[in-house]
């Protein structure tokens, strides 16, 4: 069941069944000893082709998905390799280059500091990113007495999590800080951003943690500007290359099948 291939000087070890995913391909014929071009040399099949590109072909045979790195650019060369091996379903997917290329994602953070409160609004071109951020950010509220804004410790009373405001699928709103309630009592709002476990009340500290979290998540700060000088609304614009949704193959594996395959889209996580 184990087959060893030497492709362009790179060594690959896989199962025969993996190479036989598409029975009419040259790789399947090689395993079945029906392709004279591929010869066994010291127990390995020698293939005089590009080994680096063959690693993507092996990944496709194992997962039946086309999932390429964000910086990949050799679509035509990889398509030519797929055609050489007789993997025409893969070649057809690669011809849809526009579906496989990563897309630019824009995110904008607006921040306003007014007296003892800070207001945040986050806009994103990708709704799934906003959904992920909404799961990371939690606002807690509670009553406390004393200086409020400058208090280094949260209230001793239990803090209650508040849902974030979601004006649309592409943005969210939240605030932190304190406001007067009655007497010397304050309503305090703390913000926690996972995986950081701190509950922060100072708007500047929350902004710093939010921007740092976005940078760690692969975003790049491209501009900082003041939107409204009177209201002191600061705007931070970020961008990153969002990995495209992968393309997958549905293979008809019924007896006597000729390996006919149908393409469909599937969500492939990048890690982010």
PDB file of C-alpha atoms in Angstrom:
ATOM      1  CA  UNK A   1       0.000   0.000   0.000  1.00  0.00           C
ATOM      2  CA  UNK A   2       2.936   2.361   0.577  1.00  0.00           C
ATOM      3  CA  UNK A   3       4.339   4.069  -2.519  1.00  0.00           C
ATOM      4  CA  UNK A   4       7.487   6.201  -2.658  1.00  0.00           C
ATOM      5  CA  UNK A   5       7.943   8.830  -5.354  1.00  0.00           C
ATOM      6  CA  UNK A   6      10.974  10.926  -6.219  1.00  0.00           C
ATOM      7  CA  UNK A   7       9.670  14.011  -8.027  1.00  0.00           C
ATOM      8  CA  UNK A   8      12.304  16.458  -9.196  1.00  0.00           C
ATOM      9  CA  UNK A   9      14.602  15.308  -6.383  1.00  0.00           C
ATOM     10  CA  UNK A  10      11.916  15.601  -3.668  1.00  0.00           C
ATOM     11  CA  UNK A  11      10.749  12.421  -1.944  1.00  0.00           C
ATOM     12  CA  UNK A  12       7.073  11.713  -1.251  1.00  0.00           C
ATOM     13  CA  UNK A  13       5.625   8.758   0.681  1.00  0.00           C
ATOM     14  CA  UNK A  14       1.929   8.016   0.357  1.00  0.00           C
ATOM     15  CA  UNK A  15      -0.621   5.233   0.002  1.00  0.00           C
ATOM     16  CA  UNK A  16      -1.433   3.618  -3.305  1.00  0.00           C
ATOM     17  CA  UNK A  17      -5.120   4.376  -2.706  1.00  0.00           C
ATOM     18  CA  UNK A  18      -4.309   8.102  -2.510  1.00  0.00           C
ATOM     19  CA  UNK A  19      -2.716   8.043  -5.946  1.00  0.00           C
ATOM     20  CA  UNK A  20      -5.689   6.037  -7.258  1.00  0.00           C
ATOM     21  CA  UNK A  21      -8.313   8.666  -6.302  1.00  0.00           C
ATOM     22  CA  UNK A  22      -8.838   9.321 -10.016  1.00  0.00           C
ATOM     23  CA  UNK A  23      -8.592   5.948 -11.812  1.00  0.00           C
ATOM     24  CA  UNK A  24      -7.948   7.454 -15.253  1.00  0.00           C
ATOM     25  CA  UNK A  25      -5.047   9.651 -14.101  1.00  0.00           C
ATOM     26  CA  UNK A  26      -1.438   8.814 -14.944  1.00  0.00           C
ATOM     27  CA  UNK A  27      -0.658   8.452 -11.223  1.00  0.00           C
ATOM     28  CA  UNK A  28      -3.272   5.710 -10.913  1.00  0.00           C
ATOM     29  CA  UNK A  29      -1.893   4.014 -14.013  1.00  0.00           C
ATOM     30  CA  UNK A  30       1.619   4.305 -12.571  1.00  0.00           C
ATOM     31  CA  UNK A  31       0.577   2.425  -9.433  1.00  0.00           C
ATOM     32  CA  UNK A  32      -1.115  -0.192 -11.605  1.00  0.00           C
ATOM     33  CA  UNK A  33       2.078  -0.483 -13.721  1.00  0.00           C
ATOM     34  CA  UNK A  34       0.245   0.749 -16.812  1.00  0.00           C
ATOM     35  CA  UNK A  35       2.382   3.810 -17.584  1.00  0.00           C
ATOM     36  CA  UNK A  36       5.788   3.062 -19.053  1.00  0.00           C
ATOM     37  CA  UNK A  37       7.180   6.577 -18.484  1.00  0.00           C
ATOM     38  CA  UNK A  38       7.296   6.127 -14.713  1.00  0.00           C
ATOM     39  CA  UNK A  39      10.024   3.667 -13.790  1.00  0.00           C
ATOM     40  CA  UNK A  40      10.902   2.106 -10.455  1.00  0.00           C
ATOM     41  CA  UNK A  41      14.452   3.034  -9.382  1.00  0.00           C
ATOM     42  CA  UNK A  42      15.630   1.414  -6.139  1.00  0.00           C
ATOM     43  CA  UNK A  43      12.042   0.909  -5.027  1.00  0.00           C
ATOM     44  CA  UNK A  44      10.968   4.481  -5.844  1.00  0.00           C
ATOM     45  CA  UNK A  45       9.055   5.864  -8.797  1.00  0.00           C
ATOM     46  CA  UNK A  46      11.210   8.477 -10.492  1.00  0.00           C
ATOM     47  CA  UNK A  47       9.287  11.435 -11.979  1.00  0.00           C
ATOM     48  CA  UNK A  48      11.183  14.172 -13.785  1.00  0.00           C
ATOM     49  CA  UNK A  49       8.806  17.023 -12.883  1.00  0.00           C
ATOM     50  CA  UNK A  50       8.613  19.957 -10.440  1.00  0.00           C
ATOM     51  CA  UNK A  51       8.708  18.574  -6.886  1.00  0.00           C
ATOM     52  CA  UNK A  52       7.573  21.771  -5.171  1.00  0.00           C
ATOM     53  CA  UNK A  53       4.404  21.951  -7.266  1.00  0.00           C
ATOM     54  CA  UNK A  54       3.801  18.230  -6.785  1.00  0.00           C
ATOM     55  CA  UNK A  55       3.389  18.875  -3.040  1.00  0.00           C
ATOM     56  CA  UNK A  56       0.190  20.823  -3.853  1.00  0.00           C
ATOM     57  CA  UNK A  57      -0.992  17.957  -6.057  1.00  0.00           C
ATOM     58  CA  UNK A  58      -0.441  15.514  -3.183  1.00  0.00           C
ATOM     59  CA  UNK A  59      -2.388  17.801  -0.844  1.00  0.00           C
ATOM     60  CA  UNK A  60      -5.252  17.825  -3.360  1.00  0.00           C
ATOM     61  CA  UNK A  61      -5.274  14.022  -3.635  1.00  0.00           C
ATOM     62  CA  UNK A  62      -5.365  13.679   0.153  1.00  0.00           C
ATOM     63  CA  UNK A  63      -8.061  16.299   0.845  1.00  0.00           C
ATOM     64  CA  UNK A  64      -9.854  16.728  -2.511  1.00  0.00           C
ATOM     65  CA  UNK A  65      -9.531  20.477  -1.922  1.00  0.00           C
ATOM     66  CA  UNK A  66      -7.522  23.211  -3.599  1.00  0.00           C
ATOM     67  CA  UNK A  67      -6.136  25.341  -0.799  1.00  0.00           C
ATOM     68  CA  UNK A  68      -3.141  27.457  -1.764  1.00  0.00           C
ATOM     69  CA  UNK A  69      -0.980  29.893   0.258  1.00  0.00           C
ATOM     70  CA  UNK A  70      -1.933  33.606   0.081  1.00  0.00           C
ATOM     71  CA  UNK A  71       1.291  34.421  -1.788  1.00  0.00           C
ATOM     72  CA  UNK A  72       0.905  31.628  -4.373  1.00  0.00           C
ATOM     73  CA  UNK A  73       1.158  32.849  -7.975  1.00  0.00           C
ATOM     74  CA  UNK A  74       2.073  29.821 -10.175  1.00  0.00           C
ATOM     75  CA  UNK A  75      -1.506  28.955 -11.147  1.00  0.00           C
ATOM     76  CA  UNK A  76      -0.698  28.271 -14.803  1.00  0.00           C
ATOM     77  CA  UNK A  77       2.346  26.120 -13.984  1.00  0.00           C
ATOM     78  CA  UNK A  78       0.379  24.100 -11.435  1.00  0.00           C
ATOM     79  CA  UNK A  79      -2.462  23.709 -13.935  1.00  0.00           C
ATOM     80  CA  UNK A  80       0.053  22.414 -16.483  1.00  0.00           C
ATOM     81  CA  UNK A  81       1.373  19.907 -13.936  1.00  0.00           C
ATOM     82  CA  UNK A  82      -2.170  18.727 -13.162  1.00  0.00           C
ATOM     83  CA  UNK A  83      -2.777  18.178 -16.872  1.00  0.00           C
ATOM     84  CA  UNK A  84       0.482  16.220 -17.182  1.00  0.00           C
ATOM     85  CA  UNK A  85      -0.649  13.836 -14.433  1.00  0.00           C
ATOM     86  CA  UNK A  86      -4.102  13.523 -16.005  1.00  0.00           C
ATOM     87  CA  UNK A  87      -5.813  15.207 -13.042  1.00  0.00           C
ATOM     88  CA  UNK A  88      -8.258  17.188 -15.165  1.00  0.00           C
ATOM     89  CA  UNK A  89     -10.712  17.995 -12.326  1.00  0.00           C
ATOM     90  CA  UNK A  90      -7.824  19.742 -10.553  1.00  0.00           C
ATOM     91  CA  UNK A  91      -6.789  21.506 -13.760  1.00  0.00           C
ATOM     92  CA  UNK A  92     -10.367  22.738 -14.217  1.00  0.00           C
ATOM     93  CA  UNK A  93     -10.425  24.153 -10.687  1.00  0.00           C
ATOM     94  CA  UNK A  94      -7.112  25.923 -11.229  1.00  0.00           C
ATOM     95  CA  UNK A  95      -8.522  27.553 -14.356  1.00  0.00           C
ATOM     96  CA  UNK A  96     -10.897  29.397 -11.989  1.00  0.00           C
ATOM     97  CA  UNK A  97      -7.981  31.436 -10.724  1.00  0.00           C
ATOM     98  CA  UNK A  98     -10.168  34.374  -9.634  1.00  0.00           C
ATOM     99  CA  UNK A  99     -11.879  32.145  -7.045  1.00  0.00           C
ATOM    100  CA  UNK A 100      -8.599  30.940  -5.554  1.00  0.00           C
ATOM    101  CA  UNK A 101      -6.744  34.226  -5.207  1.00  0.00           C
ATOM    102  CA  UNK A 102      -6.766  35.920  -1.769  1.00  0.00           C
ATOM    103  CA  UNK A 103      -8.804  39.087  -1.376  1.00  0.00           C
ATOM    104  CA  UNK A 104      -7.924  42.343   0.356  1.00  0.00           C
ATOM    105  CA  UNK A 105      -9.821  42.834   3.626  1.00  0.00           C
ATOM    106  CA  UNK A 106     -10.325  46.295   5.175  1.00  0.00           C
ATOM    107  CA  UNK A 107     -11.075  46.995   8.844  1.00  0.00           C
ATOM    108  CA  UNK A 108     -11.683  50.415  10.403  1.00  0.00           C
ATOM    109  CA  UNK A 109     -11.663  51.289  14.118  1.00  0.00           C
ATOM    110  CA  UNK A 110     -13.233  54.589  15.251  1.00  0.00           C
ATOM    111  CA  UNK A 111     -12.402  55.820  18.734  1.00  0.00           C
ATOM    112  CA  UNK A 112     -13.825  58.795  20.626  1.00  0.00           C
ATOM    113  CA  UNK A 113     -12.899  59.894  24.150  1.00  0.00           C
ATOM    114  CA  UNK A 114     -15.505  62.034  25.930  1.00  0.00           C
ATOM    115  CA  UNK A 115     -15.084  62.922  29.589  1.00  0.00           C
ATOM    116  CA  UNK A 116     -15.019  59.597  31.459  1.00  0.00           C
ATOM    117  CA  UNK A 117     -16.247  57.407  28.599  1.00  0.00           C
ATOM    118  CA  UNK A 118     -14.691  56.031  25.439  1.00  0.00           C
ATOM    119  CA  UNK A 119     -16.739  55.011  22.391  1.00  0.00           C
ATOM    120  CA  UNK A 120     -15.646  52.366  19.889  1.00  0.00           C
ATOM    121  CA  UNK A 121     -17.083  51.463  16.509  1.00  0.00           C
ATOM    122  CA  UNK A 122     -15.513  48.788  14.292  1.00  0.00           C
ATOM    123  CA  UNK A 123     -16.340  48.446  10.584  1.00  0.00           C
ATOM    124  CA  UNK A 124     -15.163  45.503   8.486  1.00  0.00           C
ATOM    125  CA  UNK A 125     -15.461  44.516   4.830  1.00  0.00           C
ATOM    126  CA  UNK A 126     -15.713  40.854   5.919  1.00  0.00           C
ATOM    127  CA  UNK A 127     -18.660  39.990   8.169  1.00  0.00           C
ATOM    128  CA  UNK A 128     -17.007  36.784   9.440  1.00  0.00           C
ATOM    129  CA  UNK A 129     -14.132  38.849  10.867  1.00  0.00           C
ATOM    130  CA  UNK A 130     -16.604  41.065  12.713  1.00  0.00           C
ATOM    131  CA  UNK A 131     -18.340  37.946  14.055  1.00  0.00           C
ATOM    132  CA  UNK A 132     -14.992  36.594  15.299  1.00  0.00           C
ATOM    133  CA  UNK A 133     -14.134  39.909  16.981  1.00  0.00           C
ATOM    134  CA  UNK A 134     -17.568  40.029  18.611  1.00  0.00           C
ATOM    135  CA  UNK A 135     -16.784  36.663  20.229  1.00  0.00           C
ATOM    136  CA  UNK A 136     -13.440  37.976  21.508  1.00  0.00           C
ATOM    137  CA  UNK A 137     -14.703  41.260  22.979  1.00  0.00           C
ATOM    138  CA  UNK A 138     -16.855  41.307  26.115  1.00  0.00           C
ATOM    139  CA  UNK A 139     -18.193  44.364  27.937  1.00  0.00           C
ATOM    140  CA  UNK A 140     -18.909  44.012  31.674  1.00  0.00           C
ATOM    141  CA  UNK A 141     -20.991  46.474  33.682  1.00  0.00           C
ATOM    142  CA  UNK A 142     -21.441  47.044  37.391  1.00  0.00           C
ATOM    143  CA  UNK A 143     -22.002  49.661  40.111  1.00  0.00           C
ATOM    144  CA  UNK A 144     -19.094  51.134  42.002  1.00  0.00           C
ATOM    145  CA  UNK A 145     -18.373  54.124  44.198  1.00  0.00           C
ATOM    146  CA  UNK A 146     -15.395  56.482  44.372  1.00  0.00           C
ATOM    147  CA  UNK A 147     -13.293  57.901  41.556  1.00  0.00           C
ATOM    148  CA  UNK A 148     -14.606  55.506  38.930  1.00  0.00           C
ATOM    149  CA  UNK A 149     -12.432  56.233  35.888  1.00  0.00           C
ATOM    150  CA  UNK A 150      -9.158  56.292  37.756  1.00  0.00           C
ATOM    151  CA  UNK A 151      -9.932  53.341  39.994  1.00  0.00           C
ATOM    152  CA  UNK A 152      -7.309  50.644  39.346  1.00  0.00           C
ATOM    153  CA  UNK A 153      -9.544  47.834  40.599  1.00  0.00           C
ATOM    154  CA  UNK A 154     -12.919  46.646  39.347  1.00  0.00           C
ATOM    155  CA  UNK A 155     -15.980  46.860  41.549  1.00  0.00           C
ATOM    156  CA  UNK A 156     -16.277  44.253  44.258  1.00  0.00           C
ATOM    157  CA  UNK A 157     -19.843  43.658  43.143  1.00  0.00           C
ATOM    158  CA  UNK A 158     -20.417  41.007  40.454  1.00  0.00           C
ATOM    159  CA  UNK A 159     -19.964  42.308  36.920  1.00  0.00           C
ATOM    160  CA  UNK A 160     -22.631  41.546  34.352  1.00  0.00           C
ATOM    161  CA  UNK A 161     -21.647  40.934  30.683  1.00  0.00           C
ATOM    162  CA  UNK A 162     -23.441  43.124  28.155  1.00  0.00           C
ATOM    163  CA  UNK A 163     -24.166  42.213  24.521  1.00  0.00           C
ATOM    164  CA  UNK A 164     -22.339  44.307  21.941  1.00  0.00           C
ATOM    165  CA  UNK A 165     -24.395  46.571  19.716  1.00  0.00           C
ATOM    166  CA  UNK A 166     -24.485  45.250  16.146  1.00  0.00           C
ATOM    167  CA  UNK A 167     -25.947  47.893  13.796  1.00  0.00           C
ATOM    168  CA  UNK A 168     -25.237  45.542  10.872  1.00  0.00           C
ATOM    169  CA  UNK A 169     -23.306  42.381   9.973  1.00  0.00           C
ATOM    170  CA  UNK A 170     -20.309  44.548   9.124  1.00  0.00           C
ATOM    171  CA  UNK A 171     -19.897  46.650  12.263  1.00  0.00           C
ATOM    172  CA  UNK A 172     -20.218  46.705  16.036  1.00  0.00           C
ATOM    173  CA  UNK A 173     -20.322  49.332  18.781  1.00  0.00           C
ATOM    174  CA  UNK A 174     -19.281  49.302  22.443  1.00  0.00           C
ATOM    175  CA  UNK A 175     -18.091  51.717  25.116  1.00  0.00           C
ATOM    176  CA  UNK A 176     -16.142  51.667  28.350  1.00  0.00           C
ATOM    177  CA  UNK A 177     -15.559  54.002  31.282  1.00  0.00           C
ATOM    178  CA  UNK A 178     -17.928  55.392  33.891  1.00  0.00           C
ATOM    179  CA  UNK A 179     -20.991  57.594  34.146  1.00  0.00           C
ATOM    180  CA  UNK A 180     -22.816  59.020  37.151  1.00  0.00           C
ATOM    181  CA  UNK A 181     -25.719  57.025  38.534  1.00  0.00           C
ATOM    182  CA  UNK A 182     -26.869  58.397  41.903  1.00  0.00           C
ATOM    183  CA  UNK A 183     -24.993  60.038  44.748  1.00  0.00           C
ATOM    184  CA  UNK A 184     -21.391  58.953  44.601  1.00  0.00           C
ATOM    185  CA  UNK A 185     -22.312  55.811  42.638  1.00  0.00           C
ATOM    186  CA  UNK A 186     -20.975  55.158  39.145  1.00  0.00           C
ATOM    187  CA  UNK A 187     -22.002  52.783  36.394  1.00  0.00           C
ATOM    188  CA  UNK A 188     -18.736  51.267  35.244  1.00  0.00           C
ATOM    189  CA  UNK A 189     -18.114  49.412  31.989  1.00  0.00           C
ATOM    190  CA  UNK A 190     -15.026  47.244  31.599  1.00  0.00           C
ATOM    191  CA  UNK A 191     -13.808  45.655  28.374  1.00  0.00           C
ATOM    192  CA  UNK A 192     -12.085  42.295  28.055  1.00  0.00           C
ATOM    193  CA  UNK A 193     -10.493  41.120  24.777  1.00  0.00           C
ATOM    194  CA  UNK A 194      -9.573  37.433  24.538  1.00  0.00           C
ATOM    195  CA  UNK A 195      -7.122  35.855  25.034  1.00  0.00           C
ATOM    196  CA  UNK A 196      -6.139  38.694  27.415  1.00  0.00           C
ATOM    197  CA  UNK A 197      -7.991  38.132  30.697  1.00  0.00           C
ATOM    198  CA  UNK A 198      -7.821  41.706  32.021  1.00  0.00           C
ATOM    199  CA  UNK A 199     -10.922  43.858  32.416  1.00  0.00           C
ATOM    200  CA  UNK A 200      -9.961  47.378  31.343  1.00  0.00           C
ATOM    201  CA  UNK A 201     -11.943  50.540  32.028  1.00  0.00           C
ATOM    202  CA  UNK A 202      -9.607  53.174  30.588  1.00  0.00           C
ATOM    203  CA  UNK A 203     -10.451  53.828  26.933  1.00  0.00           C
ATOM    204  CA  UNK A 204      -6.855  54.456  25.880  1.00  0.00           C
ATOM    205  CA  UNK A 205      -5.791  51.116  27.376  1.00  0.00           C
ATOM    206  CA  UNK A 206      -8.650  49.323  25.627  1.00  0.00           C
ATOM    207  CA  UNK A 207      -7.689  50.970  22.323  1.00  0.00           C
ATOM    208  CA  UNK A 208      -4.082  49.863  22.730  1.00  0.00           C
ATOM    209  CA  UNK A 209      -5.092  46.264  23.447  1.00  0.00           C
ATOM    210  CA  UNK A 210      -7.557  46.229  20.517  1.00  0.00           C
ATOM    211  CA  UNK A 211      -4.985  47.536  18.033  1.00  0.00           C
ATOM    212  CA  UNK A 212      -2.384  45.085  19.311  1.00  0.00           C
ATOM    213  CA  UNK A 213      -4.860  42.197  18.913  1.00  0.00           C
ATOM    214  CA  UNK A 214      -5.559  43.185  15.297  1.00  0.00           C
ATOM    215  CA  UNK A 215      -1.854  43.370  14.478  1.00  0.00           C
ATOM    216  CA  UNK A 216      -1.316  39.899  15.956  1.00  0.00           C
ATOM    217  CA  UNK A 217      -4.219  38.646  13.845  1.00  0.00           C
ATOM    218  CA  UNK A 218      -2.415  39.554  10.635  1.00  0.00           C
ATOM    219  CA  UNK A 219      -3.776  43.050  10.001  1.00  0.00           C
ATOM    220  CA  UNK A 220      -1.500  45.909   8.963  1.00  0.00           C
ATOM    221  CA  UNK A 221      -2.124  49.523  10.029  1.00  0.00           C
ATOM    222  CA  UNK A 222      -2.214  51.628   6.851  1.00  0.00           C
ATOM    223  CA  UNK A 223      -3.581  54.996   8.040  1.00  0.00           C
ATOM    224  CA  UNK A 224      -4.510  57.031  11.117  1.00  0.00           C
ATOM    225  CA  UNK A 225      -6.613  60.156  10.847  1.00  0.00           C
ATOM    226  CA  UNK A 226      -8.942  62.407  12.812  1.00  0.00           C
ATOM    227  CA  UNK A 227     -12.452  62.190  11.407  1.00  0.00           C
ATOM    228  CA  UNK A 228     -14.029  65.034  13.414  1.00  0.00           C
ATOM    229  CA  UNK A 229     -11.667  67.320  15.291  1.00  0.00           C
ATOM    230  CA  UNK A 230     -14.440  68.830  17.426  1.00  0.00           C
ATOM    231  CA  UNK A 231     -15.583  65.421  18.681  1.00  0.00           C
ATOM    232  CA  UNK A 232     -12.024  64.045  18.642  1.00  0.00           C
ATOM    233  CA  UNK A 233     -12.993  60.945  16.657  1.00  0.00           C
ATOM    234  CA  UNK A 234      -9.864  59.056  15.651  1.00  0.00           C
ATOM    235  CA  UNK A 235      -9.954  56.540  12.816  1.00  0.00           C
ATOM    236  CA  UNK A 236      -7.495  53.638  12.414  1.00  0.00           C
ATOM    237  CA  UNK A 237      -7.601  51.737   9.113  1.00  0.00           C
ATOM    238  CA  UNK A 238      -6.177  48.229   8.749  1.00  0.00           C
ATOM    239  CA  UNK A 239      -5.830  45.788   5.872  1.00  0.00           C
ATOM    240  CA  UNK A 240      -4.832  42.154   5.373  1.00  0.00           C
ATOM    241  CA  UNK A 241      -4.995  39.569   2.642  1.00  0.00           C
ATOM    242  CA  UNK A 242      -7.904  37.251   3.371  1.00  0.00           C
ATOM    243  CA  UNK A 243      -7.428  33.710   2.198  1.00  0.00           C
ATOM    244  CA  UNK A 244      -9.967  32.752  -0.444  1.00  0.00           C
ATOM    245  CA  UNK A 245     -12.556  30.064   0.101  1.00  0.00           C
ATOM    246  CA  UNK A 246     -11.164  26.738  -1.052  1.00  0.00           C
ATOM    247  CA  UNK A 247     -12.565  24.753  -3.923  1.00  0.00           C
ATOM    248  CA  UNK A 248     -13.368  21.108  -3.283  1.00  0.00           C
ATOM    249  CA  UNK A 249     -14.125  18.093  -5.447  1.00  0.00           C
ATOM    250  CA  UNK A 250     -16.988  15.648  -5.061  1.00  0.00           C
ATOM    251  CA  UNK A 251     -15.771  12.332  -6.487  1.00  0.00           C
ATOM    252  CA  UNK A 252     -18.109   9.612  -7.705  1.00  0.00           C
ATOM    253  CA  UNK A 253     -16.547   6.513  -6.169  1.00  0.00           C
ATOM    254  CA  UNK A 254     -19.165   4.005  -7.318  1.00  0.00           C
ATOM    255  CA  UNK A 255     -17.927   0.755  -8.915  1.00  0.00           C
ATOM    256  CA  UNK A 256     -16.981   1.267 -12.532  1.00  0.00           C
ATOM    257  CA  UNK A 257     -16.647   4.990 -11.982  1.00  0.00           C
ATOM    258  CA  UNK A 258     -14.363   6.844 -14.349  1.00  0.00           C
ATOM    259  CA  UNK A 259     -13.380   9.350 -11.707  1.00  0.00           C
ATOM    260  CA  UNK A 260     -15.848  12.015 -12.821  1.00  0.00           C
ATOM    261  CA  UNK A 261     -15.738  14.860 -10.334  1.00  0.00           C
ATOM    262  CA  UNK A 262     -17.869  17.908  -9.609  1.00  0.00           C
ATOM    263  CA  UNK A 263     -16.471  21.107  -8.109  1.00  0.00           C
ATOM    264  CA  UNK A 264     -18.050  22.960  -5.227  1.00  0.00           C
ATOM    265  CA  UNK A 265     -17.010  25.776  -2.943  1.00  0.00           C
ATOM    266  CA  UNK A 266     -16.093  25.076   0.647  1.00  0.00           C
ATOM    267  CA  UNK A 267     -14.921  27.371   3.412  1.00  0.00           C
ATOM    268  CA  UNK A 268     -11.270  26.783   4.258  1.00  0.00           C
ATOM    269  CA  UNK A 269     -10.049  28.430   7.480  1.00  0.00           C
ATOM    270  CA  UNK A 270      -6.641  30.146   7.532  1.00  0.00           C
ATOM    271  CA  UNK A 271      -6.142  30.263  10.467  1.00  0.00           C
ATOM    272  CA  UNK A 272      -7.441  33.250  10.284  1.00  0.00           C
TER     273      UNK A 272
END
